[in-house]
PDB file of C-alpha atoms in Angstrom:
ATOM      1  CA  MET A   1     -20.610 174.831 205.873  1.00  0.00           C
ATOM      2  CA  PRO A   2     -20.719 178.605 206.722  1.00  0.00           C
ATOM      3  CA  THR A   3     -23.537 180.477 207.534  1.00  0.00           C
ATOM      4  CA  GLN A   4     -25.300 182.564 204.867  1.00  0.00           C
ATOM      5  CA  ARG A   5     -27.423 185.722 205.577  1.00  0.00           C
ATOM      6  CA  ARG A   6     -29.405 187.124 202.830  1.00  0.00           C
ATOM      7  CA  VAL A   7     -30.858 190.903 202.282  1.00  0.00           C
ATOM      8  CA  ASN A   8     -33.098 192.221 200.414  1.00  0.00           C
ATOM      9  CA  VAL A   9     -32.653 196.294 199.958  1.00  0.00           C
ATOM     10  CA  LYS A  10     -35.904 197.936 198.753  1.00  0.00           C
ATOM     11  CA  PRO A  11     -35.246 201.589 197.184  1.00  0.00           C
ATOM     12  CA  THR A  12     -36.666 202.814 200.098  1.00  0.00           C
ATOM     13  CA  ASP A  13     -36.733 202.033 203.546  1.00  0.00           C
ATOM     14  CA  SER A  14     -38.781 202.938 206.461  1.00  0.00           C
ATOM     15  CA  ASN A  15     -36.505 205.446 207.737  1.00  0.00           C
ATOM     16  CA  GLY A  16     -36.342 207.622 204.484  1.00  0.00           C
ATOM     17  CA  ILE A  17     -33.369 206.710 202.857  1.00  0.00           C
ATOM     18  CA  GLU A  18     -33.167 206.091 199.364  1.00  0.00           C
ATOM     19  CA  LYS A  19     -31.024 203.664 197.511  1.00  0.00           C
ATOM     20  CA  LYS A  20     -30.165 203.498 193.971  1.00  0.00           C
ATOM     21  CA  ILE A  21     -28.491 201.007 191.906  1.00  0.00           C
ATOM     22  CA  LYS A  22     -24.994 202.312 190.094  1.00  0.00           C
ATOM     23  CA  ARG A  23     -26.241 202.468 185.991  1.00  0.00           C
ATOM     24  CA  GLY A  24     -24.516 203.794 183.047  1.00  0.00           C
ATOM     25  CA  ASN A  25     -26.340 206.849 182.471  1.00  0.00           C
ATOM     26  CA  ALA A  26     -23.312 209.562 183.030  1.00  0.00           C
ATOM     27  CA  GLN A  27     -25.650 212.390 182.467  1.00  0.00           C
ATOM     28  CA  ARG A  28     -28.505 211.861 185.361  1.00  0.00           C
ATOM     29  CA  GLN A  29     -25.398 210.520 187.589  1.00  0.00           C
ATOM     30  CA  ALA A  30     -23.443 213.788 186.934  1.00  0.00           C
ATOM     31  CA  SER A  31     -26.463 215.564 189.142  1.00  0.00           C
ATOM     32  CA  PHE A  32     -26.334 213.059 191.621  1.00  0.00           C
ATOM     33  CA  TRP A  33     -25.328 214.793 194.891  1.00  0.00           C
ATOM     34  CA  LYS A  34     -27.480 217.750 193.711  1.00  0.00           C
ATOM     35  CA  ARG A  35     -31.056 216.576 195.277  1.00  0.00           C
ATOM     36  CA  PRO A  36     -33.085 218.204 198.199  1.00  0.00           C
ATOM     37  CA  LEU A  37     -31.842 218.334 201.616  1.00  0.00           C
ATOM     38  CA  GLY A  38     -32.785 216.690 204.534  1.00  0.00           C
ATOM     39  CA  TYR A  39     -32.471 212.949 202.945  1.00  0.00           C
ATOM     40  CA  LEU A  40     -29.793 210.140 202.092  1.00  0.00           C
ATOM     41  CA  LEU A  41     -28.347 209.074 198.670  1.00  0.00           C
ATOM     42  CA  VAL A  42     -26.567 206.057 198.295  1.00  0.00           C
ATOM     43  CA  LEU A  43     -24.756 204.770 195.476  1.00  0.00           C
ATOM     44  CA  ILE A  44     -24.448 201.101 195.432  1.00  0.00           C
ATOM     45  CA  ALA A  45     -21.383 199.702 193.515  1.00  0.00           C
ATOM     46  CA  PHE A  46     -21.902 196.458 191.468  1.00  0.00           C
ATOM     47  CA  GLY A  47     -19.462 193.970 192.687  1.00  0.00           C
ATOM     48  CA  ALA A  48     -18.390 193.302 196.359  1.00  0.00           C
ATOM     49  CA  CYS A  49     -15.067 195.217 198.017  1.00  0.00           C
ATOM     50  CA  PHE A  50     -13.935 191.438 199.120  1.00  0.00           C
ATOM     51  CA  ALA A  51     -13.977 187.909 197.949  1.00  0.00           C
ATOM     52  CA  LEU A  52     -16.455 187.352 200.947  1.00  0.00           C
ATOM     53  CA  GLY A  53     -19.444 188.597 199.519  1.00  0.00           C
ATOM     54  CA  TRP A  54     -21.307 188.837 196.328  1.00  0.00           C
ATOM     55  CA  LEU A  55     -23.825 191.224 194.903  1.00  0.00           C
ATOM     56  CA  TYR A  56     -27.003 189.461 192.664  1.00  0.00           C
ATOM     57  CA  VAL A  57     -29.080 192.434 191.118  1.00  0.00           C
ATOM     58  CA  SER A  58     -32.632 191.272 190.219  1.00  0.00           C
ATOM     59  CA  TRP A  59     -35.012 193.503 187.459  1.00  0.00           C
ATOM     60  CA  ASP A  60     -37.462 194.142 190.004  1.00  0.00           C
ATOM     61  CA  ASN A  61     -35.542 196.991 191.480  1.00  0.00           C
ATOM     62  CA  GLU A  62     -34.601 194.908 194.708  1.00  0.00           C
ATOM     63  CA  ILE A  63     -30.725 193.931 195.517  1.00  0.00           C
ATOM     64  CA  THR A  64     -30.044 190.843 197.057  1.00  0.00           C
ATOM     65  CA  GLU A  65     -26.724 190.092 199.425  1.00  0.00           C
ATOM     66  CA  THR A  66     -25.282 187.012 200.110  1.00  0.00           C
ATOM     67  CA  LEU A  67     -22.681 186.961 202.253  1.00  0.00           C
ATOM     68  CA  VAL A  68     -20.467 183.924 203.426  1.00  0.00           C
ATOM     69  CA  GLN A  69     -19.223 185.721 206.560  1.00  0.00           C
ATOM     70  CA  GLN A  70     -20.597 188.525 208.751  1.00  0.00           C
ATOM     71  CA  GLY A  71     -18.552 191.855 210.200  1.00  0.00           C
ATOM     72  CA  CYS A  72     -17.317 195.053 209.466  1.00  0.00           C
ATOM     73  CA  THR A  73     -15.074 194.508 206.880  1.00  0.00           C
ATOM     74  CA  PRO A  74     -16.795 196.309 203.717  1.00  0.00           C
ATOM     75  CA  GLN A  75     -18.950 193.757 201.564  1.00  0.00           C
ATOM     76  CA  ILE A  76     -20.600 196.647 199.591  1.00  0.00           C
ATOM     77  CA  CYS A  77     -19.073 199.383 198.205  1.00  0.00           C
ATOM     78  CA  GLY A  78     -20.438 202.365 197.897  1.00  0.00           C
ATOM     79  CA  ARG A  79     -20.751 206.122 198.965  1.00  0.00           C
ATOM     80  CA  ALA A  80     -23.340 208.740 200.090  1.00  0.00           C
ATOM     81  CA  VAL A  81     -24.304 211.847 201.471  1.00  0.00           C
ATOM     82  CA  THR A  82     -26.744 213.177 203.688  1.00  0.00           C
ATOM     83  CA  ASP A  83     -27.640 216.473 205.204  1.00  0.00           C
ATOM     84  CA  ALA A  84     -30.149 215.038 207.878  1.00  0.00           C
ATOM     85  CA  VAL A  85     -27.219 213.909 210.891  1.00  0.00           C
ATOM     86  CA  VAL A  86     -25.344 216.951 211.842  1.00  0.00           C
ATOM     87  CA  THR A  87     -27.041 220.864 212.079  1.00  0.00           C
ATOM     88  CA  HIS A  88     -26.158 223.850 210.981  1.00  0.00           C
ATOM     89  CA  GLU A  89     -25.733 225.202 214.653  1.00  0.00           C
ATOM     90  CA  GLU A  90     -23.538 221.594 215.850  1.00  0.00           C
ATOM     91  CA  ALA A  91     -20.958 222.535 212.392  1.00  0.00           C
ATOM     92  CA  HIS A  92     -21.085 226.071 213.172  1.00  0.00           C
ATOM     93  CA  VAL A  93     -20.225 225.198 216.786  1.00  0.00           C
ATOM     94  CA  LEU A  94     -17.372 222.832 215.740  1.00  0.00           C
ATOM     95  CA  ARG A  95     -16.005 225.379 213.421  1.00  0.00           C
ATOM     96  CA  ARG A  96     -15.717 227.670 216.078  1.00  0.00           C
ATOM     97  CA  LEU A  97     -13.363 224.957 217.543  1.00  0.00           C
ATOM     98  CA  ALA A  98     -11.702 224.468 214.700  1.00  0.00           C
ATOM     99  CA  GLU A  99     -10.972 228.144 214.384  1.00  0.00           C
ATOM    100  CA  ARG A 100      -9.824 228.327 218.150  1.00  0.00           C
ATOM    101  CA  GLY A 101      -7.450 225.551 217.849  1.00  0.00           C
ATOM    102  CA  LEU A 102      -5.864 226.182 214.307  1.00  0.00           C
ATOM    103  CA  SER A 103      -5.593 230.292 215.202  1.00  0.00           C
ATOM    104  CA  LEU A 104      -2.417 228.740 217.465  1.00  0.00           C
ATOM    105  CA  ALA A 105      -0.205 228.258 214.638  1.00  0.00           C
ATOM    106  CA  GLY A 106      -1.422 226.656 211.659  1.00  0.00           C
ATOM    107  CA  SER A 107       0.371 225.720 208.013  1.00  0.00           C
ATOM    108  CA  ASP A 108       2.784 228.287 206.218  1.00  0.00           C
ATOM    109  CA  GLY A 109       0.919 226.369 203.205  1.00  0.00           C
ATOM    110  CA  GLY A 110      -2.913 226.402 202.524  1.00  0.00           C
ATOM    111  CA  ALA A 111      -3.123 223.357 203.841  1.00  0.00           C
ATOM    112  CA  SER A 112      -3.381 222.891 207.974  1.00  0.00           C
ATOM    113  CA  ILE A 113      -4.764 220.270 210.272  1.00  0.00           C
ATOM    114  CA  LEU A 114      -5.699 219.865 213.551  1.00  0.00           C
ATOM    115  CA  ASP A 115      -5.750 216.515 215.337  1.00  0.00           C
ATOM    116  CA  LEU A 116      -7.927 216.672 218.905  1.00  0.00           C
ATOM    117  CA  HIS A 117      -7.091 212.594 219.371  1.00  0.00           C
ATOM    118  CA  SER A 118      -2.804 212.981 218.762  1.00  0.00           C
ATOM    119  CA  GLY A 119      -2.390 216.647 219.473  1.00  0.00           C
ATOM    120  CA  ALA A 120      -1.024 217.450 215.927  1.00  0.00           C
ATOM    121  CA  LEU A 121      -1.386 220.820 214.902  1.00  0.00           C
ATOM    122  CA  SER A 122       0.390 222.021 211.917  1.00  0.00           C
ATOM    123  CA  MET A 123       2.875 224.663 212.727  1.00  0.00           C
ATOM    124  CA  GLY A 124       4.921 226.556 209.951  1.00  0.00           C
ATOM    125  CA  LYS A 125       6.370 223.657 207.625  1.00  0.00           C
ATOM    126  CA  GLN A 126       6.298 221.121 210.805  1.00  0.00           C
ATOM    127  CA  PHE A 127       3.742 219.892 213.232  1.00  0.00           C
ATOM    128  CA  VAL A 128       3.598 220.054 216.794  1.00  0.00           C
ATOM    129  CA  ASN A 129       1.584 218.337 220.068  1.00  0.00           C
ATOM    130  CA  ILE A 130      -0.853 220.970 220.868  1.00  0.00           C
ATOM    131  CA  TYR A 131      -1.183 219.618 224.658  1.00  0.00           C
ATOM    132  CA  ARG A 132       2.462 219.453 225.121  1.00  0.00           C
ATOM    133  CA  TYR A 133       3.483 222.525 223.256  1.00  0.00           C
ATOM    134  CA  PHE A 134       0.690 224.780 224.872  1.00  0.00           C
ATOM    135  CA  GLY A 135       0.036 222.982 228.077  1.00  0.00           C
ATOM    136  CA  GLU A 136      -2.423 224.476 230.541  1.00  0.00           C
ATOM    137  CA  GLN A 137      -3.159 227.318 227.902  1.00  0.00           C
ATOM    138  CA  ILE A 138      -5.414 224.737 226.349  1.00  0.00           C
ATOM    139  CA  LYS A 139      -8.552 224.737 228.691  1.00  0.00           C
ATOM    140  CA  GLU A 140      -8.319 228.417 227.755  1.00  0.00           C
ATOM    141  CA  VAL A 141      -8.881 227.943 224.046  1.00  0.00           C
ATOM    142  CA  PHE A 142     -11.143 224.273 224.399  1.00  0.00           C
ATOM    143  CA  SER A 143     -13.964 223.549 226.714  1.00  0.00           C
ATOM    144  CA  GLU A 144     -15.495 220.218 227.860  1.00  0.00           C
ATOM    145  CA  GLU A 145     -18.893 220.398 226.073  1.00  0.00           C
ATOM    146  CA  ASP A 146     -16.772 221.006 222.892  1.00  0.00           C
ATOM    147  CA  PHE A 147     -15.541 217.633 223.112  1.00  0.00           C
ATOM    148  CA  GLN A 148     -18.626 216.065 224.302  1.00  0.00           C
ATOM    149  CA  LEU A 149     -20.365 217.559 220.930  1.00  0.00           C
ATOM    150  CA  TYR A 150     -17.310 216.412 219.112  1.00  0.00           C
ATOM    151  CA  ARG A 151     -17.770 213.041 220.508  1.00  0.00           C
ATOM    152  CA  VAL A 152     -21.641 212.962 219.957  1.00  0.00           C
ATOM    153  CA  VAL A 153     -21.491 213.917 216.312  1.00  0.00           C
ATOM    154  CA  ARG A 154     -18.755 210.900 215.750  1.00  0.00           C
ATOM    155  CA  ALA A 155     -21.523 209.046 217.038  1.00  0.00           C
ATOM    156  CA  ARG A 156     -24.085 209.752 214.618  1.00  0.00           C
ATOM    157  CA  ILE A 157     -22.020 209.603 211.809  1.00  0.00           C
ATOM    158  CA  GLN A 158     -20.609 206.075 212.743  1.00  0.00           C
ATOM    159  CA  ALA A 159     -24.357 205.108 213.460  1.00  0.00           C
ATOM    160  CA  VAL A 160     -25.291 206.091 209.791  1.00  0.00           C
ATOM    161  CA  ILE A 161     -22.315 204.421 208.135  1.00  0.00           C
ATOM    162  CA  ALA A 162     -23.211 201.563 210.077  1.00  0.00           C
ATOM    163  CA  GLU A 163     -26.927 201.760 208.904  1.00  0.00           C
ATOM    164  CA  THR A 164     -26.499 202.454 205.949  1.00  0.00           C
ATOM    165  CA  PHE A 165     -23.949 199.615 204.585  1.00  0.00           C
ATOM    166  CA  GLY A 166     -25.767 197.200 206.986  1.00  0.00           C
ATOM    167  CA  LEU A 167     -22.591 196.654 209.580  1.00  0.00           C
ATOM    168  CA  ASP A 168     -23.154 195.994 213.326  1.00  0.00           C
ATOM    169  CA  PRO A 169     -21.414 199.563 214.629  1.00  0.00           C
ATOM    170  CA  SER A 170     -19.960 197.597 217.771  1.00  0.00           C
ATOM    171  CA  ARG A 171     -17.598 196.216 215.065  1.00  0.00           C
ATOM    172  CA  MET A 172     -16.343 199.856 213.999  1.00  0.00           C
ATOM    173  CA  TYR A 173     -13.930 201.604 215.313  1.00  0.00           C
ATOM    174  CA  LEU A 174     -12.608 204.940 214.671  1.00  0.00           C
ATOM    175  CA  THR A 175      -9.195 205.203 213.230  1.00  0.00           C
ATOM    176  CA  LYS A 176      -6.349 207.604 213.043  1.00  0.00           C
ATOM    177  CA  PRO A 177      -5.835 209.537 211.286  1.00  0.00           C
ATOM    178  CA  THR A 178      -9.001 211.526 212.162  1.00  0.00           C
ATOM    179  CA  PHE A 179      -8.659 215.655 212.037  1.00  0.00           C
ATOM    180  CA  PHE A 180     -10.399 219.126 211.379  1.00  0.00           C
ATOM    181  CA  SER A 181      -9.082 220.484 208.242  1.00  0.00           C
ATOM    182  CA  ARG A 182      -8.821 224.397 207.101  1.00  0.00           C
ATOM    183  CA  MET A 183      -7.806 225.414 203.658  1.00  0.00           C
ATOM    184  CA  ASN A 184      -7.638 228.321 201.651  1.00  0.00           C
ATOM    185  CA  SER A 185      -5.364 229.763 198.406  1.00  0.00           C
ATOM    186  CA  THR A 186      -2.394 229.807 200.038  1.00  0.00           C
ATOM    187  CA  GLU A 187       0.374 228.934 197.869  1.00  0.00           C
ATOM    188  CA  ALA A 188       2.144 225.196 199.138  1.00  0.00           C
ATOM    189  CA  LYS A 189       5.313 225.108 201.270  1.00  0.00           C
ATOM    190  CA  THR A 190       5.411 221.558 201.606  1.00  0.00           C
ATOM    191  CA  THR A 191       4.019 218.057 200.553  1.00  0.00           C
ATOM    192  CA  HIS A 192       1.507 217.966 203.621  1.00  0.00           C
ATOM    193  CA  ASP A 193      -0.209 221.412 201.640  1.00  0.00           C
ATOM    194  CA  GLU A 194      -0.752 219.938 198.487  1.00  0.00           C
ATOM    195  CA  TYR A 195      -4.198 217.844 199.295  1.00  0.00           C
ATOM    196  CA  TRP A 196      -5.302 218.230 195.521  1.00  0.00           C
ATOM    197  CA  HIS A 197      -4.011 214.952 194.269  1.00  0.00           C
ATOM    198  CA  PRO A 198      -6.126 211.849 193.210  1.00  0.00           C
ATOM    199  CA  HIS A 199      -6.026 208.902 195.875  1.00  0.00           C
ATOM    200  CA  ILE A 200      -7.125 206.085 197.584  1.00  0.00           C
ATOM    201  CA  ASP A 201      -7.794 206.097 201.372  1.00  0.00           C
ATOM    202  CA  LYS A 202      -6.830 202.546 201.580  1.00  0.00           C
ATOM    203  CA  VAL A 203      -3.738 202.949 200.082  1.00  0.00           C
ATOM    204  CA  THR A 204      -2.981 206.207 201.909  1.00  0.00           C
ATOM    205  CA  TYR A 205      -4.107 204.906 205.344  1.00  0.00           C
ATOM    206  CA  GLY A 206      -3.905 201.620 205.579  1.00  0.00           C
ATOM    207  CA  SER A 207      -5.991 201.582 208.533  1.00  0.00           C
ATOM    208  CA  PHE A 208      -9.237 203.223 206.754  1.00  0.00           C
ATOM    209  CA  ASP A 209     -12.508 201.450 205.589  1.00  0.00           C
ATOM    210  CA  TYR A 210     -14.393 203.987 205.610  1.00  0.00           C
ATOM    211  CA  THR A 211     -14.079 207.235 205.822  1.00  0.00           C
ATOM    212  CA  SER A 212     -16.582 210.250 206.003  1.00  0.00           C
ATOM    213  CA  LEU A 213     -16.342 214.027 205.637  1.00  0.00           C
ATOM    214  CA  LEU A 214     -18.121 216.689 207.891  1.00  0.00           C
ATOM    215  CA  TYR A 215     -18.419 219.907 206.221  1.00  0.00           C
ATOM    216  CA  LEU A 216     -18.014 223.213 208.536  1.00  0.00           C
ATOM    217  CA  SER A 217     -18.324 225.589 205.874  1.00  0.00           C
ATOM    218  CA  ASP A 218     -20.690 226.562 202.537  1.00  0.00           C
ATOM    219  CA  TYR A 219     -19.098 226.309 198.630  1.00  0.00           C
ATOM    220  CA  GLY A 220     -19.587 229.648 197.051  1.00  0.00           C
ATOM    221  CA  ARG A 221     -20.177 231.584 200.342  1.00  0.00           C
ATOM    222  CA  ASP A 222     -17.337 230.834 202.350  1.00  0.00           C
ATOM    223  CA  PHE A 223     -15.063 229.928 199.944  1.00  0.00           C
ATOM    224  CA  GLY A 224     -14.762 229.028 196.252  1.00  0.00           C
ATOM    225  CA  GLY A 225     -13.280 225.526 194.619  1.00  0.00           C
ATOM    226  CA  GLY A 226     -12.541 223.082 197.434  1.00  0.00           C
ATOM    227  CA  ARG A 227     -15.418 220.996 196.266  1.00  0.00           C
ATOM    228  CA  PHE A 228     -14.906 217.036 196.647  1.00  0.00           C
ATOM    229  CA  ILE A 229     -14.807 214.811 193.434  1.00  0.00           C
ATOM    230  CA  PHE A 230     -15.173 211.175 193.206  1.00  0.00           C
ATOM    231  CA  MET A 231     -13.026 210.084 190.079  1.00  0.00           C
ATOM    232  CA  ASP A 232     -15.186 207.166 188.313  1.00  0.00           C
ATOM    233  CA  ALA A 233     -14.608 205.492 185.003  1.00  0.00           C
ATOM    234  CA  ASP A 234     -17.412 206.646 183.387  1.00  0.00           C
ATOM    235  CA  GLY A 235     -17.279 210.933 185.047  1.00  0.00           C
ATOM    236  CA  ASN A 236     -16.711 212.276 187.931  1.00  0.00           C
ATOM    237  CA  ARG A 237     -19.460 212.898 190.400  1.00  0.00           C
ATOM    238  CA  THR A 238     -19.100 216.106 192.921  1.00  0.00           C
ATOM    239  CA  VAL A 239     -20.197 216.727 196.259  1.00  0.00           C
ATOM    240  CA  GLU A 240     -20.177 220.599 197.142  1.00  0.00           C
ATOM    241  CA  PRO A 241     -19.811 221.265 201.013  1.00  0.00           C
ATOM    242  CA  ARG A 242     -22.697 222.604 202.975  1.00  0.00           C
ATOM    243  CA  ALA A 243     -22.207 223.178 207.006  1.00  0.00           C
ATOM    244  CA  GLY A 244     -23.849 220.273 208.178  1.00  0.00           C
ATOM    245  CA  ARG A 245     -23.291 218.354 205.440  1.00  0.00           C
ATOM    246  CA  VAL A 246     -21.540 214.593 205.678  1.00  0.00           C
ATOM    247  CA  SER A 247     -20.359 212.541 202.881  1.00  0.00           C
ATOM    248  CA  PHE A 248     -19.203 209.027 203.609  1.00  0.00           C
ATOM    249  CA  PHE A 249     -18.015 205.784 201.575  1.00  0.00           C
ATOM    250  CA  SER A 250     -15.900 203.130 201.363  1.00  0.00           C
ATOM    251  CA  SER A 251     -12.273 203.399 201.486  1.00  0.00           C
ATOM    252  CA  GLY A 252     -11.192 201.340 199.161  1.00  0.00           C
ATOM    253  CA  SER A 253     -10.065 201.779 195.167  1.00  0.00           C
ATOM    254  CA  GLU A 254     -14.188 202.347 194.223  1.00  0.00           C
ATOM    255  CA  ASN A 255     -13.943 205.505 195.489  1.00  0.00           C
ATOM    256  CA  LEU A 256     -10.581 207.321 194.218  1.00  0.00           C
ATOM    257  CA  HIS A 257     -11.023 211.239 194.926  1.00  0.00           C
ATOM    258  CA  ARG A 258      -9.243 214.360 194.714  1.00  0.00           C
ATOM    259  CA  VAL A 259     -10.466 217.895 196.282  1.00  0.00           C
ATOM    260  CA  GLU A 260     -10.585 220.948 194.173  1.00  0.00           C
ATOM    261  CA  LYS A 261      -8.314 223.526 194.965  1.00  0.00           C
ATOM    262  CA  VAL A 262      -9.598 226.333 196.857  1.00  0.00           C
ATOM    263  CA  TRP A 263      -9.283 229.810 194.985  1.00  0.00           C
ATOM    264  CA  TRP A 264     -10.706 232.395 197.476  1.00  0.00           C
ATOM    265  CA  GLY A 265     -12.054 232.245 200.971  1.00  0.00           C
ATOM    266  CA  THR A 266     -11.464 229.527 203.620  1.00  0.00           C
ATOM    267  CA  ARG A 267     -12.874 225.301 203.541  1.00  0.00           C
ATOM    268  CA  PHE A 268     -13.272 223.829 207.099  1.00  0.00           C
ATOM    269  CA  ALA A 269     -13.939 220.180 207.585  1.00  0.00           C
ATOM    270  CA  ILE A 270     -13.622 216.785 209.501  1.00  0.00           C
ATOM    271  CA  THR A 271     -12.438 213.693 208.463  1.00  0.00           C
ATOM    272  CA  VAL A 272     -13.875 211.039 210.605  1.00  0.00           C
ATOM    273  CA  SER A 273     -12.632 207.581 209.836  1.00  0.00           C
ATOM    274  CA  PHE A 274     -13.361 203.959 210.601  1.00  0.00           C
ATOM    275  CA  THR A 275     -11.565 200.805 210.459  1.00  0.00           C
ATOM    276  CA  CYS A 276     -12.867 197.228 211.087  1.00  0.00           C
ATOM    277  CA  ASP A 277      -9.424 195.954 212.480  1.00  0.00           C
ATOM    278  CA  PRO A 278      -9.385 196.464 216.834  1.00  0.00           C
ATOM    279  CA  ASP A 279      -6.088 196.787 216.672  1.00  0.00           C
ATOM    280  CA  HIS A 280      -6.006 199.699 214.770  1.00  0.00           C
ATOM    281  CA  ALA A 281      -8.571 201.749 216.739  1.00  0.00           C
ATOM    282  CA  ILE A 282      -8.338 205.193 218.821  1.00  0.00           C
ATOM    283  CA  ALA A 283     -10.372 206.744 221.599  1.00  0.00           C
ATOM    284  CA  ASP A 284     -12.694 209.441 221.566  1.00  0.00           C
ATOM    285  CA  PRO A 285     -10.448 212.616 222.462  1.00  0.00           C
ATOM    286  CA  THR A 286     -10.338 214.173 225.982  1.00  0.00           C
ATOM    287  CA  LEU A 287      -9.422 217.270 227.065  1.00  0.00           C
ATOM    288  CA  PRO A 288      -6.363 216.744 229.584  1.00  0.00           C
TER     289      PRO A 288
END
């Protein structure tokens, strides 16, 4: 018989991470993401993402999870947001990195991307490889310190996802696309600029098992619109971007979402994605 692992998750653990069961009170959940800074909020959906595991919820406010197989593939569907993983200062350094890279080109429409892994950079209505197109000039734009901070932040995000969902971080792999995004109110010129459509990450990007967003600018100060919206059956849940805030979630149909159109200003973020399949793993970027 397969080995079973039983995990009891208390409402609050020793690291101050509060874990709550998803309940049917739409009014209370509508303000779920507007709690005080500095601690992690987790919403765990009833049922497992796959047939490998089940959730049994008791009435004494504990969750008992029985798994017939250990690994990375999501056993529990959920989402979380934290302001305690990346500092404002680190977010501002990464934003300046994005601004420098995207200043070399950018989309004709309202959404531009910079992928340090593949080198993809929006240019007009297409993409170019920033390393090949600009060659040695890149070393005047980026520094090794920039790339080192990027790698450190990626590792922290991976660690908090693993801790929150009870995963073995060594069996989580960075996957593509992982990229910086810049959004503004410029009219879309191609379908690549139409970032506001509802979608499921696992459908859009087949390798995704966990998605994270690190915000590099502040809603209401740097831009208007551009909030991240989870589209649940009983109502929407909204994440307001703030520099240093990390939102992360399992990438399946339980987390259908969209981004509001940016109405003014400029919204910067990094999408950092993870897979459970080593065949879809990518390495951290390095400065050529």
